[in-house]
Short mmCIF file of C-alpha atoms in Angstrom, two decimals:
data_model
loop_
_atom_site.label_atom_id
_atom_site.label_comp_id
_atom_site.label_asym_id
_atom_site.label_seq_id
_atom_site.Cartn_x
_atom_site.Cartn_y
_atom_site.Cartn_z
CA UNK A 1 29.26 21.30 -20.41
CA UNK A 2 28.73 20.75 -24.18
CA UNK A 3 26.62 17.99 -25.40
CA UNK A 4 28.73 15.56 -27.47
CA UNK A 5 26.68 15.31 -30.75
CA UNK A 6 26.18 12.31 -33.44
CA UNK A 7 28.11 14.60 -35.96
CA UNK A 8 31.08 14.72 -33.53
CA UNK A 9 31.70 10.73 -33.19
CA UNK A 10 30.76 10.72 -37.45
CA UNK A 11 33.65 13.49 -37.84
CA UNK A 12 36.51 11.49 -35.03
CA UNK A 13 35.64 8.30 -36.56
CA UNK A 14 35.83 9.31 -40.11
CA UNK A 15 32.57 8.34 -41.23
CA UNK A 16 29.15 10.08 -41.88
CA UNK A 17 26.46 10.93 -39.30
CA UNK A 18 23.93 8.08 -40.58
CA UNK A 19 26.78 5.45 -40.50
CA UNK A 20 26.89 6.28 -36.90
CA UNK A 21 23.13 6.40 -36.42
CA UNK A 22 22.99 2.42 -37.77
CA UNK A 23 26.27 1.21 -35.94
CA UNK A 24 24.66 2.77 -32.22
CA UNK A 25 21.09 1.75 -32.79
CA UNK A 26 22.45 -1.35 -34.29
CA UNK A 27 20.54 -1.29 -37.18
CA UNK A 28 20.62 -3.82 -40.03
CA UNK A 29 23.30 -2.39 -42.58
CA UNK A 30 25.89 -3.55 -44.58
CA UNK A 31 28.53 -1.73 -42.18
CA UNK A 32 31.58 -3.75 -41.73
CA UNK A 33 32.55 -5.42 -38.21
CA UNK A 34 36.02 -3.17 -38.21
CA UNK A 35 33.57 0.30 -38.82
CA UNK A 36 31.13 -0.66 -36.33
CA UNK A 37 34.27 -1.40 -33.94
CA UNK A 38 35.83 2.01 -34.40
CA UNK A 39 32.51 3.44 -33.77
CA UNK A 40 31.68 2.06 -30.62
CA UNK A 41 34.94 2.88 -29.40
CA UNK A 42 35.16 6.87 -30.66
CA UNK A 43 31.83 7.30 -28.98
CA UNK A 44 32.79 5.95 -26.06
CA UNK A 45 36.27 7.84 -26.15
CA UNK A 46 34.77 11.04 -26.78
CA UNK A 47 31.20 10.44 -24.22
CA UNK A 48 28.46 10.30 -26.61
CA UNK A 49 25.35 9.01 -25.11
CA UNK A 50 22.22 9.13 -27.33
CA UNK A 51 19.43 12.11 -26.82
CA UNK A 52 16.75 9.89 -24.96
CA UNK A 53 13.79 12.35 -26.28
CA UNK A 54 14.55 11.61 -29.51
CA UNK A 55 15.01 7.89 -29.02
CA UNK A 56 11.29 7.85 -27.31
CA UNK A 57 10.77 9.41 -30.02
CA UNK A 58 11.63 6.97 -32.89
CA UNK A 59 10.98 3.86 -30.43
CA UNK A 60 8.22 5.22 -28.50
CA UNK A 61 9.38 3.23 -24.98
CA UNK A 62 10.23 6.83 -22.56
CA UNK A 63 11.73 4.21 -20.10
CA UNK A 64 9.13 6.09 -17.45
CA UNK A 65 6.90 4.63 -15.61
CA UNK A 66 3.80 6.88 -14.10
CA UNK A 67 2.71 6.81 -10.68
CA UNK A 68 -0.51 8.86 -9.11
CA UNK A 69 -1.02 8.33 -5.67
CA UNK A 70 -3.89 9.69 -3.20
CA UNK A 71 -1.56 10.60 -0.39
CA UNK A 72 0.72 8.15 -0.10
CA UNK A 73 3.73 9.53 -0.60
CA UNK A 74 3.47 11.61 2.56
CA UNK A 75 2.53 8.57 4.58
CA UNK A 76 5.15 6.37 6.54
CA UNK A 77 3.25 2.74 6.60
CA UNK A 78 1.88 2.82 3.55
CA UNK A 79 4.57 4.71 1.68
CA UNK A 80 6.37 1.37 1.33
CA UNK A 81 4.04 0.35 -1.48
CA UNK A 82 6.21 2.87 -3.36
CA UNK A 83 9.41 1.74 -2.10
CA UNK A 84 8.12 -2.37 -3.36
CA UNK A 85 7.14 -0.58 -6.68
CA UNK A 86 10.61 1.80 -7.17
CA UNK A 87 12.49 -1.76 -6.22
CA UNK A 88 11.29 -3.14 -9.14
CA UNK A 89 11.29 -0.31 -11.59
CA UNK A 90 14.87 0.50 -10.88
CA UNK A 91 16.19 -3.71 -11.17
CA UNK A 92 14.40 -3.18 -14.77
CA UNK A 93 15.80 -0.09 -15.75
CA UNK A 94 12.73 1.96 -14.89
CA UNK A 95 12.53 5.42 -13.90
CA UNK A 96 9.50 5.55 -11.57
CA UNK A 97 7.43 9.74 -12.15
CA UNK A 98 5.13 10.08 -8.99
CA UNK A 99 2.48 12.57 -8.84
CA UNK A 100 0.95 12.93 -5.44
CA UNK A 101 -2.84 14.21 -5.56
CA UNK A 102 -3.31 14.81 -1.46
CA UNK A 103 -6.96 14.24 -3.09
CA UNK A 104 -7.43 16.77 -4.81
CA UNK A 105 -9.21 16.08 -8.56
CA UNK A 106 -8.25 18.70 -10.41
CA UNK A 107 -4.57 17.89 -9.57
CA UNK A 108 -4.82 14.06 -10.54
CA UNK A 109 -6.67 15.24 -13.69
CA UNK A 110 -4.08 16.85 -14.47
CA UNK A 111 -1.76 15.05 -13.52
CA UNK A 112 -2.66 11.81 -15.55
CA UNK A 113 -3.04 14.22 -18.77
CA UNK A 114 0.93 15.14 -17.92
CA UNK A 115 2.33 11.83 -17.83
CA UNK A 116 0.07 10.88 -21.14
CA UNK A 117 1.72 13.37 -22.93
CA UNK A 118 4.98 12.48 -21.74
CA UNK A 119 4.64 8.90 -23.29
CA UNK A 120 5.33 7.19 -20.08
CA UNK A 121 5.32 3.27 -20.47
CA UNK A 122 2.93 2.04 -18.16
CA UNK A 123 0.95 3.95 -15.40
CA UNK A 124 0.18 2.99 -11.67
CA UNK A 125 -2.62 4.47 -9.52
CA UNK A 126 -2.40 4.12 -5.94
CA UNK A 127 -4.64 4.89 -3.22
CA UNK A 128 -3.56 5.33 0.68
CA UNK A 129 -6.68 2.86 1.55
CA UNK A 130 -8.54 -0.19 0.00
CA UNK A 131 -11.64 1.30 -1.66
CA UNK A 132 -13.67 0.87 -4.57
CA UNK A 133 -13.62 3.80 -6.92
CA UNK A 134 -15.04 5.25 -9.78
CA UNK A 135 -11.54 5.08 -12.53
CA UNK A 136 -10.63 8.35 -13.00
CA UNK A 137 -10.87 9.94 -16.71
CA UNK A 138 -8.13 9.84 -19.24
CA UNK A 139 -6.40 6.51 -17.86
CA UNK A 140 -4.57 4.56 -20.33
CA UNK A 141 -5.42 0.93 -20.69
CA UNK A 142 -3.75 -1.53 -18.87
CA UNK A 143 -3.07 1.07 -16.10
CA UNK A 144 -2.38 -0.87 -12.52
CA UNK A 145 -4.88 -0.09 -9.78
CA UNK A 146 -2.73 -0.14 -6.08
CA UNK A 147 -4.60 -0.75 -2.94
CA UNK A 148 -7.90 0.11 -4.45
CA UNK A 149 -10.49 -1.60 -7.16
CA UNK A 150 -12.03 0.34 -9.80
CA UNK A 151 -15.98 0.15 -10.42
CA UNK A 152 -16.70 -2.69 -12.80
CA UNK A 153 -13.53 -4.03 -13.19
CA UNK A 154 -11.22 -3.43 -16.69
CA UNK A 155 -8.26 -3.02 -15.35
CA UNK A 156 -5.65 -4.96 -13.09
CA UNK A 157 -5.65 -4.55 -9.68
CA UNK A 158 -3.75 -5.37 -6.27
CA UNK A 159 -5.63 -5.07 -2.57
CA UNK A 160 -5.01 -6.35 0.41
CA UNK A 161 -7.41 -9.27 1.50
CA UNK A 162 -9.07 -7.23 4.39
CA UNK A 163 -11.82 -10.22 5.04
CA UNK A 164 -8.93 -12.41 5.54
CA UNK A 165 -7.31 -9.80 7.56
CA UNK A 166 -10.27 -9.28 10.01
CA UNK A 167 -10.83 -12.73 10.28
CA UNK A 168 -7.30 -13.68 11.54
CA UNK A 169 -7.29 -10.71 14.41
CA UNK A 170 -10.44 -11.93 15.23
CA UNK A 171 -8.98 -15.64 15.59
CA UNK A 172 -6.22 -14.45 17.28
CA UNK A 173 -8.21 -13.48 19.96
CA UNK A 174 -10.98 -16.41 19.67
CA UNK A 175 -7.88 -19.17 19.98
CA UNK A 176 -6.68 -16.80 23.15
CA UNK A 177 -10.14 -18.24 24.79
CA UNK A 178 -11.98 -14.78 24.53
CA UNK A 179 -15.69 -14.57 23.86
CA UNK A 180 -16.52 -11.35 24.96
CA UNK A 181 -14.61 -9.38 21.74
CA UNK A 182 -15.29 -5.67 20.79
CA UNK A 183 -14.16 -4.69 17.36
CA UNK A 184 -13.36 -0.76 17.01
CA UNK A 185 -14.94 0.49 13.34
CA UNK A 186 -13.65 3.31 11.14
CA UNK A 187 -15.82 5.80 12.05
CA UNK A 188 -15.68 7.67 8.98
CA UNK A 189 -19.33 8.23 7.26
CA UNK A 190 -17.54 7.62 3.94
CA UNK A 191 -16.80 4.02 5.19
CA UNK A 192 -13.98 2.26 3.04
CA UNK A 193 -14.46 -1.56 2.07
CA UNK A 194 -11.74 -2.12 3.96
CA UNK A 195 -13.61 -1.92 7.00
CA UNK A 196 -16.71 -3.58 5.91
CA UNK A 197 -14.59 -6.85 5.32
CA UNK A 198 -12.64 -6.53 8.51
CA UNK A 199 -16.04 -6.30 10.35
CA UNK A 200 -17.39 -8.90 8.10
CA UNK A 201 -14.42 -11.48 9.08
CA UNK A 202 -14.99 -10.54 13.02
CA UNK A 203 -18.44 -11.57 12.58
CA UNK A 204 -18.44 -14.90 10.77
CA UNK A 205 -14.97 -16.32 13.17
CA UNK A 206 -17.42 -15.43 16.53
CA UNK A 207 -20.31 -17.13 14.42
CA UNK A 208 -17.98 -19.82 13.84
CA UNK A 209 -17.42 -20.07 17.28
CA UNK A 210 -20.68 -20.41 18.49
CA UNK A 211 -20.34 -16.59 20.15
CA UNK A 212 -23.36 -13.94 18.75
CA UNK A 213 -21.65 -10.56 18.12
CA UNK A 214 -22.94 -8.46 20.40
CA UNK A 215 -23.78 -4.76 18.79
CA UNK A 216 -23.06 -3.03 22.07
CA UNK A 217 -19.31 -4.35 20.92
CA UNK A 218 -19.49 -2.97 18.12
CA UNK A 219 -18.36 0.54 17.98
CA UNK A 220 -16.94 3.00 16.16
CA UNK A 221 -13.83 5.81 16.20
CA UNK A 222 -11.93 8.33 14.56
CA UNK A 223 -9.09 6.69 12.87
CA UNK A 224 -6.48 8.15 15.77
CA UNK A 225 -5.31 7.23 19.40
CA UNK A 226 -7.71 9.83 20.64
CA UNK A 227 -10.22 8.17 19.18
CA UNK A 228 -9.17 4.69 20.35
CA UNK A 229 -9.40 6.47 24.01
CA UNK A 230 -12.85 7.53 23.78
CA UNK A 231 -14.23 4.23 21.70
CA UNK A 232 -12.63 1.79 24.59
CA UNK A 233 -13.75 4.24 27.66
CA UNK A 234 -17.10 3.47 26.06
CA UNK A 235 -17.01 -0.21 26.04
CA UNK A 236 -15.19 -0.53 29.62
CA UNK A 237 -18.18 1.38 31.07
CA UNK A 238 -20.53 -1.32 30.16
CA UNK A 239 -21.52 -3.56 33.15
CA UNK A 240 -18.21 -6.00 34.34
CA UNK A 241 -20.29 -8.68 32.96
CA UNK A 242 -20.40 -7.08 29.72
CA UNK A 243 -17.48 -5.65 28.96
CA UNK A 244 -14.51 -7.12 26.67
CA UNK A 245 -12.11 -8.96 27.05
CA UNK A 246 -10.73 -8.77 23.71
CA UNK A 247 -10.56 -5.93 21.29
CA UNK A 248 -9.94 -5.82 17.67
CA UNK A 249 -8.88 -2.55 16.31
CA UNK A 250 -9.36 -0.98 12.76
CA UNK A 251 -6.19 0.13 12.81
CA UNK A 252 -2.96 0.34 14.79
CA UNK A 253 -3.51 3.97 16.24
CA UNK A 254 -6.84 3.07 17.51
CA UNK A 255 -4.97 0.18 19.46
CA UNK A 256 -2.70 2.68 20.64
CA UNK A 257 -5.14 4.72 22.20
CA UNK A 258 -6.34 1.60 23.65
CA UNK A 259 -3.45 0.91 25.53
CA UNK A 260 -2.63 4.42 26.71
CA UNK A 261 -6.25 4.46 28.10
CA UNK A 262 -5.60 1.25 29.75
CA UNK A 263 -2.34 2.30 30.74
CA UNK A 264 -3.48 5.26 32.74
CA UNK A 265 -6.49 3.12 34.37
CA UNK A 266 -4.10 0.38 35.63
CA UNK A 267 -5.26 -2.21 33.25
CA UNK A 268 -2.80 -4.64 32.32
CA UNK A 269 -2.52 -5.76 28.34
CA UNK A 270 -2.79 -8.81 28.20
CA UNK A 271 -3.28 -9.74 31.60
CA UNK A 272 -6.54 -7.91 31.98
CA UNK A 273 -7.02 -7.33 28.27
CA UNK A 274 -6.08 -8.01 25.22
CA UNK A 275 -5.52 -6.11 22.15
CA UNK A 276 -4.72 -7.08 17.95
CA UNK A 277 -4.66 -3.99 15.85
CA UNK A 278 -4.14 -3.74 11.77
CA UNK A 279 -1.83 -2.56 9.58
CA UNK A 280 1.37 -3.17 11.55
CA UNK A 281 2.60 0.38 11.31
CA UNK A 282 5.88 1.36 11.50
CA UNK A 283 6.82 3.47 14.66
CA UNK A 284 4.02 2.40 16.21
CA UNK A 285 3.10 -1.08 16.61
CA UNK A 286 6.35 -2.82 17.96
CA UNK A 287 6.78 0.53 19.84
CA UNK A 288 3.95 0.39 22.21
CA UNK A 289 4.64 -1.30 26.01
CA UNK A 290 3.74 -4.20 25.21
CA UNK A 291 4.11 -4.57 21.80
CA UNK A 292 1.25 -4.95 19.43
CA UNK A 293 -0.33 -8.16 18.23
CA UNK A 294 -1.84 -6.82 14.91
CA UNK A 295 -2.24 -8.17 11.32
CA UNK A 296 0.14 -7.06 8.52
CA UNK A 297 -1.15 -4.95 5.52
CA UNK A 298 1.09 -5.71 2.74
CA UNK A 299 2.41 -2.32 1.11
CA UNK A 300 5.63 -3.54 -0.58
CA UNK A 301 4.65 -6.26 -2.01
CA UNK A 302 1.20 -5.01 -3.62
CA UNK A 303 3.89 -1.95 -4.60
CA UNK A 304 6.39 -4.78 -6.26
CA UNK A 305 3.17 -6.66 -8.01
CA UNK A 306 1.76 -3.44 -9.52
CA UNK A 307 4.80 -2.48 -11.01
CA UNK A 308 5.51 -6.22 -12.07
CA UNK A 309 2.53 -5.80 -14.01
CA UNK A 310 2.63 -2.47 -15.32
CA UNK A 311 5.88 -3.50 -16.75
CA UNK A 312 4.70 -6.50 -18.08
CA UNK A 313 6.26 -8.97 -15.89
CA UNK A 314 3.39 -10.96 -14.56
CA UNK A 315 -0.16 -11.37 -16.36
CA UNK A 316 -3.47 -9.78 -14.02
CA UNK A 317 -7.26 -10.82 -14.64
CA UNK A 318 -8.36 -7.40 -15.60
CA UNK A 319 -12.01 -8.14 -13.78
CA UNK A 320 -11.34 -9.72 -10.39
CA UNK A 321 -8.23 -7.90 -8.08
CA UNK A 322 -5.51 -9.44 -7.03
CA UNK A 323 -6.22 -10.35 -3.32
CA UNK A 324 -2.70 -10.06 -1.04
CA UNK A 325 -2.37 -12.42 2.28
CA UNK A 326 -2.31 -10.33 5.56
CA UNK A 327 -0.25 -12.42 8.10
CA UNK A 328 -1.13 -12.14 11.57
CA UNK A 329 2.03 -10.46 13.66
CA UNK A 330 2.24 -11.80 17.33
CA UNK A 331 3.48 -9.87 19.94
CA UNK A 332 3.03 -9.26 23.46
CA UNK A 333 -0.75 -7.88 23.48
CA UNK A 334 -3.00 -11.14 23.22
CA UNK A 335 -3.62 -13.08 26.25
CA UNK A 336 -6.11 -15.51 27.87
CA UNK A 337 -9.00 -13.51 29.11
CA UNK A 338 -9.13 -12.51 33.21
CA UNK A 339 -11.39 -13.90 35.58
CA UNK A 340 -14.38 -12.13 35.97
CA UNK A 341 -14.14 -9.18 38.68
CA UNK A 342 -10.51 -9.91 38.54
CA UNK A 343 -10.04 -6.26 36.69
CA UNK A 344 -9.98 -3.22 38.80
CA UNK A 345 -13.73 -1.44 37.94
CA UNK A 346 -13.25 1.09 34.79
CA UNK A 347 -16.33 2.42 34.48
CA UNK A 348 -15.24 6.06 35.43
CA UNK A 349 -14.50 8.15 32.37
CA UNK A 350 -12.00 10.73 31.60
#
């Protein structure tokens, strides 16, 4: 299809091509009111719609905003921060450019170079995981950081607020009358802060509560169900008298190996033990039999607030991030703790 051109709505409505230019980008001119009427309405008879290169061009706003992500995009929970920061893009006119990374540096290099050049209007950098982070090279100013923090602040950021988090799963279970309360760790060497401050809000609530953490409680996984079957065979084959009651989970697959271990065992959740995860994933935690107590991480709505202030919607303290609540989700997985010897004995391992 041919491209309707400024010289063919200049030539239908019987004026010249920089008449037209003034009356569509409604330009101060001494055009009369009846021109600039017939103008409009031969452009819009014949289809003209401007070139949108060369109007980034002479107003330097692309109507683009760019998005790098570490992963996220081929991740179902946490692919909604995308979805929170599209939502808001596309109510403001905003056409949202994502670049995903799967981690690799070379790729986000380039990647951030591309969307520089392209003039994009803002630029959003997401990570699938709260962490602290060195900012990558060649970021514009006033780029949004998205479930990470960059190293010595400068720029606006969103994460969730993980100490809050891990001190609400760890209430949960505290209010549920447990004292005896194992909390299953990232295992990853390359720790993120998001499990330092979900460990860090497990121990001050059992401080609180007049409970020492116990270190033999204390353990840690691979990020997975099968991990979450080999970190609780571990604790359940502590003495009966030492064993928990309670168990906080890093994350929601972790708790899912939990109960499929218990499951097979003949342990009844919540009956014989009780179980809050994190993250509140889709397709997994209101899945499970019963379904998971865990704590919320907030994807859409960081997503919506990073694009809110990319765009300029909101003002962000450029030093400090912005922490975002994580609500506690009750289910069916949290109970009052058994009697002790009421449990059928678990200490035999797969």
């Amino acid at each position: 299809m041919t491209r309707v051109r400024l010289a063919d709505v200049a030539k239908a409505a019987g004026v010249s091509p920089a008449t037209v230019s003034l009356v569509l980008n409604d330009a101060e001119s001494r055009i009369s009111d009846e021109t600039k009427e017939r103008v409009r309405r031969v452009a819009d008879e014949v289809g003209y719609s401007p070139n949108p290169i060369a109007r980034s061009l002479r107003t330097r706003v692309t109507g683009t905003i760019g998005l790098v992500s570490d992963r996220i995009a081929t991740t179902p929970f946490a692919g909604r921060m995308l979805a929170g920061a599209q939502e808001v893009a596309r109510e403001n006119g905003r056409l949202v450019i994502l670049v995903d990374t799967d981690g690799h540096p070379e790729i986000e290099s380039d990647a951030i170079s591309t969307l520089v050049n392209h003039r994009v209007d803002g630029m959003v950098y997401a990570s699938m995981y709260h962490r602290v982070m060195p900012a990558p090279a060649g970021l514009p100013a006033g780029t949004v950081f998205l479930d990470c923090r960059p190293e010595g602040g400068g720029y606006p950021a969103v994460v969730p607020d993980d100490y809050a988090g891990g001190r609400a799963a760890t209430q949960e279970l505290v209010d549920a009358g447990h004292t005896r309360i194992a909390y299953i760790d990232d295992g990853d060497a390359d720790r993120p802060v998001a499990a330092q401050l979900r460990l860090q809000g497990y121990i001050d609530v059992l401080t609180e509560a007049g409970v020492e953490p116990d270190a033999s409680l204390h353990v840690f996984a691979e990020t997975s169900a099968a991990g979450g079957q080999l970190a609780i065979a571990e604790l359940m084959a502590l003495p009966e008298d030492e064993r928990p009651t309670g168990v906080f989970a890093f994350n929601d697959r972790i708790a899912a190996g939990v109960v499929m271990w218990a499951h097979r065992r003949g342990i009844r959740i919540p009956e014989d033990l009780s179980i809050v995860g994190y993250d509140d994933q889709q397709l997994v935690a209101a899945e499970l039999d019963p379904p998971l107590t865990t704590v919320s991480l907030p994807h859409a709505a960081m997503g919506r607030w990073a694009m809110e202030v990319a765009l300029g919607l909101r003002e962000a303290d450029t030093e400090s991030p912005h922490l975002m609540d994580c609500p506690i989700v009750r289910r069916a997985s949290v109970g009052p703790p058994a009697p002790l010897g009421s449990a059928r004995d678990t200490r035999v391992t797969d």
